[in-house]
Short mmCIF file of C-alpha atoms and ligand atoms in Angstrom, two decimals:
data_model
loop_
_atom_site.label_atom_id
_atom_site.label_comp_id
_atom_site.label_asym_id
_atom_site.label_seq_id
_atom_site.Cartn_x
_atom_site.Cartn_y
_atom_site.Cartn_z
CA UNK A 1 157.69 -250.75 161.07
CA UNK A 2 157.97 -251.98 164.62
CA UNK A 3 156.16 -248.97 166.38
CA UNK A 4 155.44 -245.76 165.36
CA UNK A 5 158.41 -243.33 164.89
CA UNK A 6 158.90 -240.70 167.51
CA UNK A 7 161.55 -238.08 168.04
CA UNK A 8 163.87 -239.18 170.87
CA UNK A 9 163.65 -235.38 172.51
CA UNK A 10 166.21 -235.73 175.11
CA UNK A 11 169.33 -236.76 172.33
CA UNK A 12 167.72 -233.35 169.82
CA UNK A 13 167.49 -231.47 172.87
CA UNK A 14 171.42 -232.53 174.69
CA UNK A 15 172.57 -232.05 171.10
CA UNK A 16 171.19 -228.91 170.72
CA UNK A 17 172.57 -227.28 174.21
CA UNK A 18 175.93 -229.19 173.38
CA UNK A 19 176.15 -227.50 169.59
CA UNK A 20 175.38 -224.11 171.72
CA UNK A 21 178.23 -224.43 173.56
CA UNK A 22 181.14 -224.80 170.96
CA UNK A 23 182.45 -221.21 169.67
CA UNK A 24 181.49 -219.47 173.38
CA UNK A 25 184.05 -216.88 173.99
CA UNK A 26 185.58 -215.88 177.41
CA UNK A 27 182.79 -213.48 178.22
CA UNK A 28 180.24 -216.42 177.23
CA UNK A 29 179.13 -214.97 174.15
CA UNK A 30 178.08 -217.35 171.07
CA UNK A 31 179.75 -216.19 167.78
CA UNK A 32 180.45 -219.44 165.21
CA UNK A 33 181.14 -217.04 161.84
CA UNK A 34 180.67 -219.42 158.32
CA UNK A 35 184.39 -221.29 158.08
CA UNK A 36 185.70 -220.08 161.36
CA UNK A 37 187.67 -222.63 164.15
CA UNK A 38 184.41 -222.53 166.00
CA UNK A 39 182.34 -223.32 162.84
CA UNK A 40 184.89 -226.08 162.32
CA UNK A 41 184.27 -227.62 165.63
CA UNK A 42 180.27 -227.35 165.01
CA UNK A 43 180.67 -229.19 161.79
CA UNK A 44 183.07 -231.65 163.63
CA UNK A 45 180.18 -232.39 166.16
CA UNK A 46 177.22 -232.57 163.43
CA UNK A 47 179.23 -234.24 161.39
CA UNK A 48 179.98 -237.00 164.33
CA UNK A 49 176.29 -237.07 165.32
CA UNK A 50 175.45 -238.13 161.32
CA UNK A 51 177.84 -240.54 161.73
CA UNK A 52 176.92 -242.17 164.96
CA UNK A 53 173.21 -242.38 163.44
CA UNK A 54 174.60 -244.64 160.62
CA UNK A 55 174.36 -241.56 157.72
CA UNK A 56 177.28 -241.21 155.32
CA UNK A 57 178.53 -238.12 155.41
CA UNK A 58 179.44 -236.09 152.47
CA UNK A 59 180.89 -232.22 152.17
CA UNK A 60 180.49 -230.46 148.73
CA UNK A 61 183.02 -227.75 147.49
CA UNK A 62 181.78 -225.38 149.22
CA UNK A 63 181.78 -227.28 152.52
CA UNK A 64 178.04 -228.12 152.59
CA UNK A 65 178.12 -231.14 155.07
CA UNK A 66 175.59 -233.62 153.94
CA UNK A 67 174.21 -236.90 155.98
CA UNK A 68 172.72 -239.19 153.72
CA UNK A 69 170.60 -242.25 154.79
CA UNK A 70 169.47 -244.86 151.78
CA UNK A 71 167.71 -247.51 153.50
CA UNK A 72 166.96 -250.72 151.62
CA UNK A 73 164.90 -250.42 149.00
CA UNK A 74 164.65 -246.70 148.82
CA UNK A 75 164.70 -245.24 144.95
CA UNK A 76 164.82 -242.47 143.70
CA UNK A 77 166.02 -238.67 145.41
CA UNK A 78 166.46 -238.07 148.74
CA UNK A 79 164.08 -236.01 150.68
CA UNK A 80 166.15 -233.20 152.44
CA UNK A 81 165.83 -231.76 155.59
CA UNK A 82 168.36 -228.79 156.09
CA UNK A 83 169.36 -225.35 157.51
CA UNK A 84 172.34 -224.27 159.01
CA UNK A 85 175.07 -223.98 162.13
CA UNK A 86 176.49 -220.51 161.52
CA UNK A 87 175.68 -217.94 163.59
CA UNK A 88 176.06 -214.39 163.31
CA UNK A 89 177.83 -212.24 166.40
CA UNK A 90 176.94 -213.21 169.84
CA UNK A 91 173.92 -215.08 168.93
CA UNK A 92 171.27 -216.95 170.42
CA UNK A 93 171.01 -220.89 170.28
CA UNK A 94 168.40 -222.13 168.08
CA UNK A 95 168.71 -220.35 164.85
CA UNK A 96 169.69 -222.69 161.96
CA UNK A 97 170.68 -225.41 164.71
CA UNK A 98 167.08 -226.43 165.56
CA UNK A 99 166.41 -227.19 161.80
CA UNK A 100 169.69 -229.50 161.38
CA UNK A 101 169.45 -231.48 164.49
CA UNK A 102 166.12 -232.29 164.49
CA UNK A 103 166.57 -233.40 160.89
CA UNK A 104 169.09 -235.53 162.41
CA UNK A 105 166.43 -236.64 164.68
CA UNK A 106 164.07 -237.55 162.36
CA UNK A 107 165.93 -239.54 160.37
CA UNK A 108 167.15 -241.21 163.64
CA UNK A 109 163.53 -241.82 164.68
CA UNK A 110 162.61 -243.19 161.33
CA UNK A 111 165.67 -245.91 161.43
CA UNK A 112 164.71 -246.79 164.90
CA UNK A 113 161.53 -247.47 164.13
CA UNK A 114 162.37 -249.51 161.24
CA UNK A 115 161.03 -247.07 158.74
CA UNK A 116 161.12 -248.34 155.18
CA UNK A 117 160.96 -245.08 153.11
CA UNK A 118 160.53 -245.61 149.51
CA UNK A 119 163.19 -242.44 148.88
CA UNK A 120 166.36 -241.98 150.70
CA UNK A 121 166.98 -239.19 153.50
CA UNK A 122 169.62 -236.25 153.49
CA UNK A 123 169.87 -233.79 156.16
CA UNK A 124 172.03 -231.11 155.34
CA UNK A 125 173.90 -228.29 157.28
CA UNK A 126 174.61 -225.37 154.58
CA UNK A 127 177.75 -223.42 154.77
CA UNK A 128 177.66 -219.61 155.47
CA UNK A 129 173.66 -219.11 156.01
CA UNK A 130 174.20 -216.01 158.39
CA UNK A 131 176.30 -213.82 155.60
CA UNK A 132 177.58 -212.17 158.68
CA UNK A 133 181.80 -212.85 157.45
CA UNK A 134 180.99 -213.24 153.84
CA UNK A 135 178.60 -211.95 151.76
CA UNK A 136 175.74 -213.09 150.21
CA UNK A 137 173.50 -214.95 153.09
CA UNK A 138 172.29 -218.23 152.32
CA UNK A 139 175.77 -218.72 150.17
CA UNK A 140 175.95 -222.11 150.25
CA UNK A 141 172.49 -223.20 149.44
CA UNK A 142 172.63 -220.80 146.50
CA UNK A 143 176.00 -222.13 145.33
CA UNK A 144 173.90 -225.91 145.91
CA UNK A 145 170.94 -224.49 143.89
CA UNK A 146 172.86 -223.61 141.20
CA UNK A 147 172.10 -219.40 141.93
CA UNK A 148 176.36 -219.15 142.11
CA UNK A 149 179.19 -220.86 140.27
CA UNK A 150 181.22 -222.31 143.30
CA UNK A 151 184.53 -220.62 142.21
CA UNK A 152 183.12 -217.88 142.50
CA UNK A 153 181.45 -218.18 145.99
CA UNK A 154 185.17 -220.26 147.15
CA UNK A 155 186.49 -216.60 145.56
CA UNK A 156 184.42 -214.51 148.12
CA UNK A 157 186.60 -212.07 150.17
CA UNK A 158 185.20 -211.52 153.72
CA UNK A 159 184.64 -208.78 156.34
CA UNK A 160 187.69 -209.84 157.46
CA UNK A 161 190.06 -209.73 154.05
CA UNK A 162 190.19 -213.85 154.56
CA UNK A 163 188.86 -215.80 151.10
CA UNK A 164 185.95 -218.56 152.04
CA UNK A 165 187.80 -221.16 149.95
CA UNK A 166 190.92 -220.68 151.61
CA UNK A 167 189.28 -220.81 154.91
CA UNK A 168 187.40 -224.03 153.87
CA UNK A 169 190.48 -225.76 153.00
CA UNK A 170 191.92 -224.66 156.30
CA UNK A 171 189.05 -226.18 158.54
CA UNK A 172 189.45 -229.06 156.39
CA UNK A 173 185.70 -229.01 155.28
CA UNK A 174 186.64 -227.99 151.54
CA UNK A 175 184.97 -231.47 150.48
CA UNK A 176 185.28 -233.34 146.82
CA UNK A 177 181.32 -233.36 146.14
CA UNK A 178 179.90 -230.89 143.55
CA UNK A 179 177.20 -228.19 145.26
CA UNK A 180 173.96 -230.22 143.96
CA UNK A 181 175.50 -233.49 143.79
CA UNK A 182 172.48 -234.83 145.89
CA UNK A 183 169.20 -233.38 143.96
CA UNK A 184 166.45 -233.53 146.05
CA UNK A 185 162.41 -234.62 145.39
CA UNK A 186 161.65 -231.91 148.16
CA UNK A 187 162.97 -229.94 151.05
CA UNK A 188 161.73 -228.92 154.64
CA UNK A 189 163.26 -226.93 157.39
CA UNK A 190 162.09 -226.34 160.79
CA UNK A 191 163.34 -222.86 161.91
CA UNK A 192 162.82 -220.80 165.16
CA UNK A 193 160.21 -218.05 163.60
CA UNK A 194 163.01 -215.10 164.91
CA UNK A 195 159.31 -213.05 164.83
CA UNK A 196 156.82 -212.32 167.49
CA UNK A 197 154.04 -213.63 165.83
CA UNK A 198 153.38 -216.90 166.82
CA UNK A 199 154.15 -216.64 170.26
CA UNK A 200 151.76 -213.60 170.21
CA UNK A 201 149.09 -214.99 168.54
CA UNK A 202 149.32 -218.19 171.19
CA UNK A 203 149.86 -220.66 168.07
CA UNK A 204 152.19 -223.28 168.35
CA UNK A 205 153.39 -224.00 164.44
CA UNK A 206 153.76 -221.58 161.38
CA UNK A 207 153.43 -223.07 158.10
CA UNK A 208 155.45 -220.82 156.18
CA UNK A 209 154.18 -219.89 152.31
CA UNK A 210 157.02 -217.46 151.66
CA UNK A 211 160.12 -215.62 152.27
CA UNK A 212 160.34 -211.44 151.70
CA UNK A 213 162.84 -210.21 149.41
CA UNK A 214 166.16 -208.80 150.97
CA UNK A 215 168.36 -206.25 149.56
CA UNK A 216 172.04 -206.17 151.04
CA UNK A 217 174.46 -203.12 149.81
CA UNK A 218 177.88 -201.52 151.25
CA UNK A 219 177.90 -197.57 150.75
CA UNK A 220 181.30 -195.90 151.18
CA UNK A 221 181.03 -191.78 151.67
CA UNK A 222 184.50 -189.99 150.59
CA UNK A 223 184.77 -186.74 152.90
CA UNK A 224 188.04 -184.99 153.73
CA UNK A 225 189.86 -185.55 156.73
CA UNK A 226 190.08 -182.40 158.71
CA UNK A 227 190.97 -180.38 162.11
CA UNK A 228 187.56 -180.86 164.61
CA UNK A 229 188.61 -177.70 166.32
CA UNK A 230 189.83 -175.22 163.18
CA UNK A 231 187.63 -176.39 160.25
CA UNK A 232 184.21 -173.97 160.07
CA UNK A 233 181.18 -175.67 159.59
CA UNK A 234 180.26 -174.28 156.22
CA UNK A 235 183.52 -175.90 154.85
CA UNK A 236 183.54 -179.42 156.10
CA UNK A 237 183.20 -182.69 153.92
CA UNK A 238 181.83 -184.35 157.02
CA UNK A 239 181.45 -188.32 156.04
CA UNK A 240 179.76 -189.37 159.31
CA UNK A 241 177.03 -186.32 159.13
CA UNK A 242 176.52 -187.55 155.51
CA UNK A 243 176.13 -191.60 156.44
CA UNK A 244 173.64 -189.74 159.65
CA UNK A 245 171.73 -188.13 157.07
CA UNK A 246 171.00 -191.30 155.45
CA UNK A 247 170.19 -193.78 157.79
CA UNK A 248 167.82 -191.47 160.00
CA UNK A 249 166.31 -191.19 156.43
CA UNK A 250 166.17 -195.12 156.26
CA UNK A 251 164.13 -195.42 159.17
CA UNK A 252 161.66 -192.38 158.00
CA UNK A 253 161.53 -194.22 154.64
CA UNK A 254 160.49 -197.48 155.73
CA UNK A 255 158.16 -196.40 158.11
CA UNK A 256 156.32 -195.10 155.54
CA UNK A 257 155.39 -197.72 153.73
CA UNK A 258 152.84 -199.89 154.63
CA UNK A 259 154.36 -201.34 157.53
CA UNK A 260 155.61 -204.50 156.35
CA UNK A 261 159.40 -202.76 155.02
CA UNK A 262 162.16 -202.99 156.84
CA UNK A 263 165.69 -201.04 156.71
CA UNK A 264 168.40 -202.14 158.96
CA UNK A 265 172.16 -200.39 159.25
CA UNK A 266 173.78 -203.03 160.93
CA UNK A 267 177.38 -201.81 160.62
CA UNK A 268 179.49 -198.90 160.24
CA UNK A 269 182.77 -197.85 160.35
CA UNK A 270 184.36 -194.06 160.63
CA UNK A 271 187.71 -193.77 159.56
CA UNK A 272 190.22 -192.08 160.64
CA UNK A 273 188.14 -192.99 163.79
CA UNK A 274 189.67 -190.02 165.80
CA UNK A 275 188.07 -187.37 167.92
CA UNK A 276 189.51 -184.79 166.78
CA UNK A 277 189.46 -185.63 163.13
CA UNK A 278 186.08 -184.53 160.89
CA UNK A 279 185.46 -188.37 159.56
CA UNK A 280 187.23 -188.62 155.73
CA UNK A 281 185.16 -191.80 155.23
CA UNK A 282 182.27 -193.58 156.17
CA UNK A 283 181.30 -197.36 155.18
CA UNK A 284 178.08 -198.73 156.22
CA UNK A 285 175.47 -201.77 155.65
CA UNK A 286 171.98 -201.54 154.25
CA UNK A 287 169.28 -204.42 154.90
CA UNK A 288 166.42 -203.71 153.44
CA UNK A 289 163.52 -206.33 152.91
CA UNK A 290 160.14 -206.14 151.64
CA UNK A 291 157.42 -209.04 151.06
CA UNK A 292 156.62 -207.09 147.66
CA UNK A 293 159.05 -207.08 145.15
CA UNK A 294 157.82 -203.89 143.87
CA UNK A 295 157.92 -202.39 146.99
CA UNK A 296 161.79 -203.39 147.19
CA UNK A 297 163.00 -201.98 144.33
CA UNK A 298 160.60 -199.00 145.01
CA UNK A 299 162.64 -198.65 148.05
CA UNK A 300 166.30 -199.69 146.62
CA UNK A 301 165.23 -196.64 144.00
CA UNK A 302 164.52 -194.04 147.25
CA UNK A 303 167.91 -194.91 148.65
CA UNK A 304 169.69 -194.76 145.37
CA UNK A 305 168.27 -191.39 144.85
CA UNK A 306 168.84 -189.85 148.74
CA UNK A 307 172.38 -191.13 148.13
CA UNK A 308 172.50 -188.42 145.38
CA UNK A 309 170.98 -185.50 147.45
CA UNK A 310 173.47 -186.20 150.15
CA UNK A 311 176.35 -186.59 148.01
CA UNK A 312 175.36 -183.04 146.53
CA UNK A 313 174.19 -181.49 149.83
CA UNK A 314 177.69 -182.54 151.56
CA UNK A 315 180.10 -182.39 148.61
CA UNK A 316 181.08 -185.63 149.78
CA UNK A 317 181.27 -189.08 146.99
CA UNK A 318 179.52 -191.77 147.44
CA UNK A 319 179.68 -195.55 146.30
CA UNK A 320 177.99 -198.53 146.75
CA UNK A 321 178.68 -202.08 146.39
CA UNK A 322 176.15 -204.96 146.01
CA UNK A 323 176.55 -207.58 148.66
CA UNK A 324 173.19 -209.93 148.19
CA UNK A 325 169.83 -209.37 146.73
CA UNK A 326 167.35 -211.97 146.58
CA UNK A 327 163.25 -211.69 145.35
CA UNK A 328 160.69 -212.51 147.14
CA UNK A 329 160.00 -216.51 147.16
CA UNK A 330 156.85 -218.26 147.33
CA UNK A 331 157.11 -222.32 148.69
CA UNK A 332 155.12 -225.15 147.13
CA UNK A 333 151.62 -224.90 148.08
CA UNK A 334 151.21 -228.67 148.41
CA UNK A 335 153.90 -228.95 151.01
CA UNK A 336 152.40 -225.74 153.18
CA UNK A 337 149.27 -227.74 153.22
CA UNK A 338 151.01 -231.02 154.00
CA UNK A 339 152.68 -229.16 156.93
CA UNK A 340 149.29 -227.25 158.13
CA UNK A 341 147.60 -231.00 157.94
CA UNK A 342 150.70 -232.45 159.92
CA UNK A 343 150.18 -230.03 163.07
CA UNK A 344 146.17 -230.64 163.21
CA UNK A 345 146.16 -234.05 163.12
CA UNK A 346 149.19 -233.95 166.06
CA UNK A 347 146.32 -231.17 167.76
CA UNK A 348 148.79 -228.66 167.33
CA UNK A 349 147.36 -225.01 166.84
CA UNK A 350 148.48 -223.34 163.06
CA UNK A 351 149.02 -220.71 160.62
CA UNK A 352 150.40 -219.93 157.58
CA UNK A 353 153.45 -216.83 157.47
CA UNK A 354 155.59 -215.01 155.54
CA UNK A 355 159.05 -215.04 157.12
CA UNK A 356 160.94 -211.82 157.57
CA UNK A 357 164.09 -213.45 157.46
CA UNK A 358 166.37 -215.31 154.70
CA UNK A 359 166.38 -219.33 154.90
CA UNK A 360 168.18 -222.16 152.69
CA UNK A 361 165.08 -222.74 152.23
CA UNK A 362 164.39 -220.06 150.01
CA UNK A 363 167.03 -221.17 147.60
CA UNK A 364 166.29 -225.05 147.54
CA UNK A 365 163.01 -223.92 145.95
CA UNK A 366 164.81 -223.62 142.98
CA UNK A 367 165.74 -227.25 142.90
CA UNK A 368 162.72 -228.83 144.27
CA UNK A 369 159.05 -228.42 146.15
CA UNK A 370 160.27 -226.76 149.40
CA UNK A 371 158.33 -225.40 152.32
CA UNK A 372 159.26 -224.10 156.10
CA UNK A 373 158.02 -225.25 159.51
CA UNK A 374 158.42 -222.29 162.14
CA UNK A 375 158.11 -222.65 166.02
CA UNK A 376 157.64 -219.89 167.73
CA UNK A 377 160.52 -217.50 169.53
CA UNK A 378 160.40 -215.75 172.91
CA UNK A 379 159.38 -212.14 172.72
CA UNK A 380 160.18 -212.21 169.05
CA UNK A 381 163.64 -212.19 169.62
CA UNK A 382 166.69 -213.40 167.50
CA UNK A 383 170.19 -212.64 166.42
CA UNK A 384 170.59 -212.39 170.04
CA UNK A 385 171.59 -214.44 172.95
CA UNK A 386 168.69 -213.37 174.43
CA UNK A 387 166.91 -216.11 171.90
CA UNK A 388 164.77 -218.41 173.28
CA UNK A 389 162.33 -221.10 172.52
CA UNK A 390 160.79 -223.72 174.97
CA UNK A 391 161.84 -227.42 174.50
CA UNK A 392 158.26 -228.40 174.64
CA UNK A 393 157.63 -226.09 171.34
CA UNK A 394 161.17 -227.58 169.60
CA UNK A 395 160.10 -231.18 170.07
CA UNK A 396 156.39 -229.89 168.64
CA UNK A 397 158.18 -228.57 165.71
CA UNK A 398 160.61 -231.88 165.02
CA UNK A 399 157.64 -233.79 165.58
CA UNK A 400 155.71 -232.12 162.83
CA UNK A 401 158.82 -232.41 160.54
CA UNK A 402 158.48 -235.90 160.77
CA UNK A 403 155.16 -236.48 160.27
CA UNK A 404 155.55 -234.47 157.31
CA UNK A 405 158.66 -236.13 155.96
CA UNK A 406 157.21 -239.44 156.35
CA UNK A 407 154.72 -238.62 153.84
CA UNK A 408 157.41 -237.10 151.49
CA UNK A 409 159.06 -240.66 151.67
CA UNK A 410 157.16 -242.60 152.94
CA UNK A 411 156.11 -246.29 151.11
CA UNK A 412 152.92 -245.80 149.90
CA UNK A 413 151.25 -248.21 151.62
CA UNK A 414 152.62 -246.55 154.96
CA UNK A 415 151.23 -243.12 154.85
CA UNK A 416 151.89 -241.17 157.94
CA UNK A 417 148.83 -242.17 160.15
O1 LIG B 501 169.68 -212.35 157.31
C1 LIG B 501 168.88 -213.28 157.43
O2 LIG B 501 167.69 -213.09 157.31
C2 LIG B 501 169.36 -214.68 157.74
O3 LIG B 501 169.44 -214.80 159.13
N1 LIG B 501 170.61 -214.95 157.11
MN1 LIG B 502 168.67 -219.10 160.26
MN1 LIG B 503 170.00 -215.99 161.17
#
């Protein structure tokens, strides 16, 4: 190796505000939804970048886009790097996109320097992460683990009534490879933490040990459409006070646990959607997410079971559909350490974490050792264009990622130093 391998921050950081930009609508607003025109021209401009730093480029069926790098000499599986470049509804820039591009980066670094690596390098950008357009999250890593048969997941049905494979085929990234076609030794992702922890705490890298479990399901309420102004109280079939009575009951519920459960009800639709009309139906989200597994069914049982009262207590029918639901996951312990021993030895403050949020991550641990690298994120926030993280702390985080896949593939006789 000529000189020692170093990320080149101003290409990961130009790439980074460039990816931002692509999907911005009129009002400036970030939305690039899992097989959309905008996610098309993301995976155009990844897919270019790979390219440009020598990778061949693969897409599986379900339009995982793959750059693969097998230097001379390297045997063996590739060491992945991954995450994604979907992003849910007017969202920040750094979520999934950090963990891609400075993959990129580190393979770029490691070519440049005239790395060696006994294994080849694969940096992957997995389809649908966000779950925002079609359900599960993390669809196309679990499809790649082997969690979901890919006709089925190409058979998914979106928010919007569109079908993923169709949609793939249309942005041309419906590609040839079969999901796993590329098995890796072990997988690391550098994500923005989308927490306040780090940032509050003052420390500059999580190690993260595990991801909670998350529970996603769709609950329709059946009222009856009826006059606002004739229709007596005592004999309405009210679907929206029903769906109210529920998810102020959410928040009650998860409050009282032990702090660490969370119930979200991101969306929710009235129908007929008429002010003058007592609501006939009501369809709404639930997130909920727990780091116990016990504690998530305990509180996928309490929902079930307030669905009931309400149902009875409103003479209104309720159903529920099943959109994701994944157990808790713990990461290889050998690659948390390898990650806590990469930031001290680059004098970089760290701690180990539970993330509160889904990763591909979480499903490449079924294939292989994986583990998470998290940087921290302004004021905790995320899923928000109000996302921030300081370039300073990115180019910490990619740095860290290499040092810790240069040991993962590394020649032996060239440990990282
Ligand atoms: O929902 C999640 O936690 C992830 O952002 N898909
Ligand atoms: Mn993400
Ligand atoms: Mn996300």
């Amino acid at each position: 190796m000529t000189s020692p391998p170093t990320i080149d921050a101003a290409r990961f950081l130009d790439r980074l505000r460039a990816l931002a930009g692509v999907g911005r609508d009129a009002q400036g607003r970030l939305t690039r939804l899992a097989a959309s025109d905008a996610d098309r021209a993301g995976r155009d401009a990844v897919a270019g970048w790979m390219r440009e730093a020598g990778l061949e480029v693969r897409v599986d069926r379900i339009g995982n886009l793959l750059g693969l790098w097998r230097p001379e000499g390297a045997q063996g599986d590739p060491v992945m790097i991954g995450s994604h470049i979907d992003t849910v509804v007017d969202a920040g820039t750094y979520d999934g996109c950090v963990g891609v591009l400075a993959g990129l980066a580190v393979v770029e670094a490691l070519r440049e320097a005239g790395g060696r690596p006994a294994h080849p390098l694969a940096v992957a950008a997995f389809t649908n992460e966000e779950g925002v357009r079609y359900a599960p999250d993390m669809l196309g890593s679990l499809v790649y683990a082997g969690g979901l048969a890919a006709e089925a997941a190409l058979a998914t049905v979106g928010v919007d009534g569109t079908v993923l494979g169709e949609e793939l085929s249309r942005i041309g990234y419906a590609g040839p490879h079969a999901p796993g076609f590329l098995r890796p030794r072990a997988y690391v992702e550098l994500h923005v933490e989308q927490g306040p922890v780090l940032e509050r705490e003052g420390t500059a890298i999580g190690a993260v040990a595990a991801v909670q479990g998350i529970s996603w399901q769709e609950v329709t309420i059946e009222g009856a459409a009826n006059h606002a102004g004739t229709t007596p109280m005592a004999l309405r079939r009210d679907a929206g006070v029903a769906a109210a009575r529920v998810v102020t009951w959410l928040r009650a519920r998860a409050r009282a646990g032990n702090g660490r459960s969370v119930a979200t009800v991101g969306r929710l639709r009235l129908e007929p959607e008429a002010i003058n009309v007592i609501p006939a139906r009501a369809v709404f989200t639930v997130d909920l997410r727990d780091p116990d597994a016990g504690r998530l069914a305990a509180l996928e049982a309490d929902l079930a079971e307030r669905l009931d009262q309400v149902a009875r207590a409103e003479d209104v029918a309720v159903t529920v559909r099943r959109l994701a639901r994944f157990d808790p996951v713990a990461f290889d312990p050998g690659l948390v350490r390898a990650i806590e021993a990469a930031a001290t030895r680059r004098g970089l403050s760290v701690r180990r974490m539970i993330s509160g949020a889904g990763h591909d991550a979480q499903m490449m641990a079924r294939l292989c050792p994986a583990a998470m690298i998290f940087v921290p994120s302004a004021g905790g926030i995320s899923h928000s264009p109000h996302e921030h993280t300081s370039e300073a702390e990115l180019v910490a985080g990619a740095t860290v990622l290499l040092d810790v896949v240069r040991r993962l593939s590394g020649p032996p006789e060239e440990p990282a130093e």
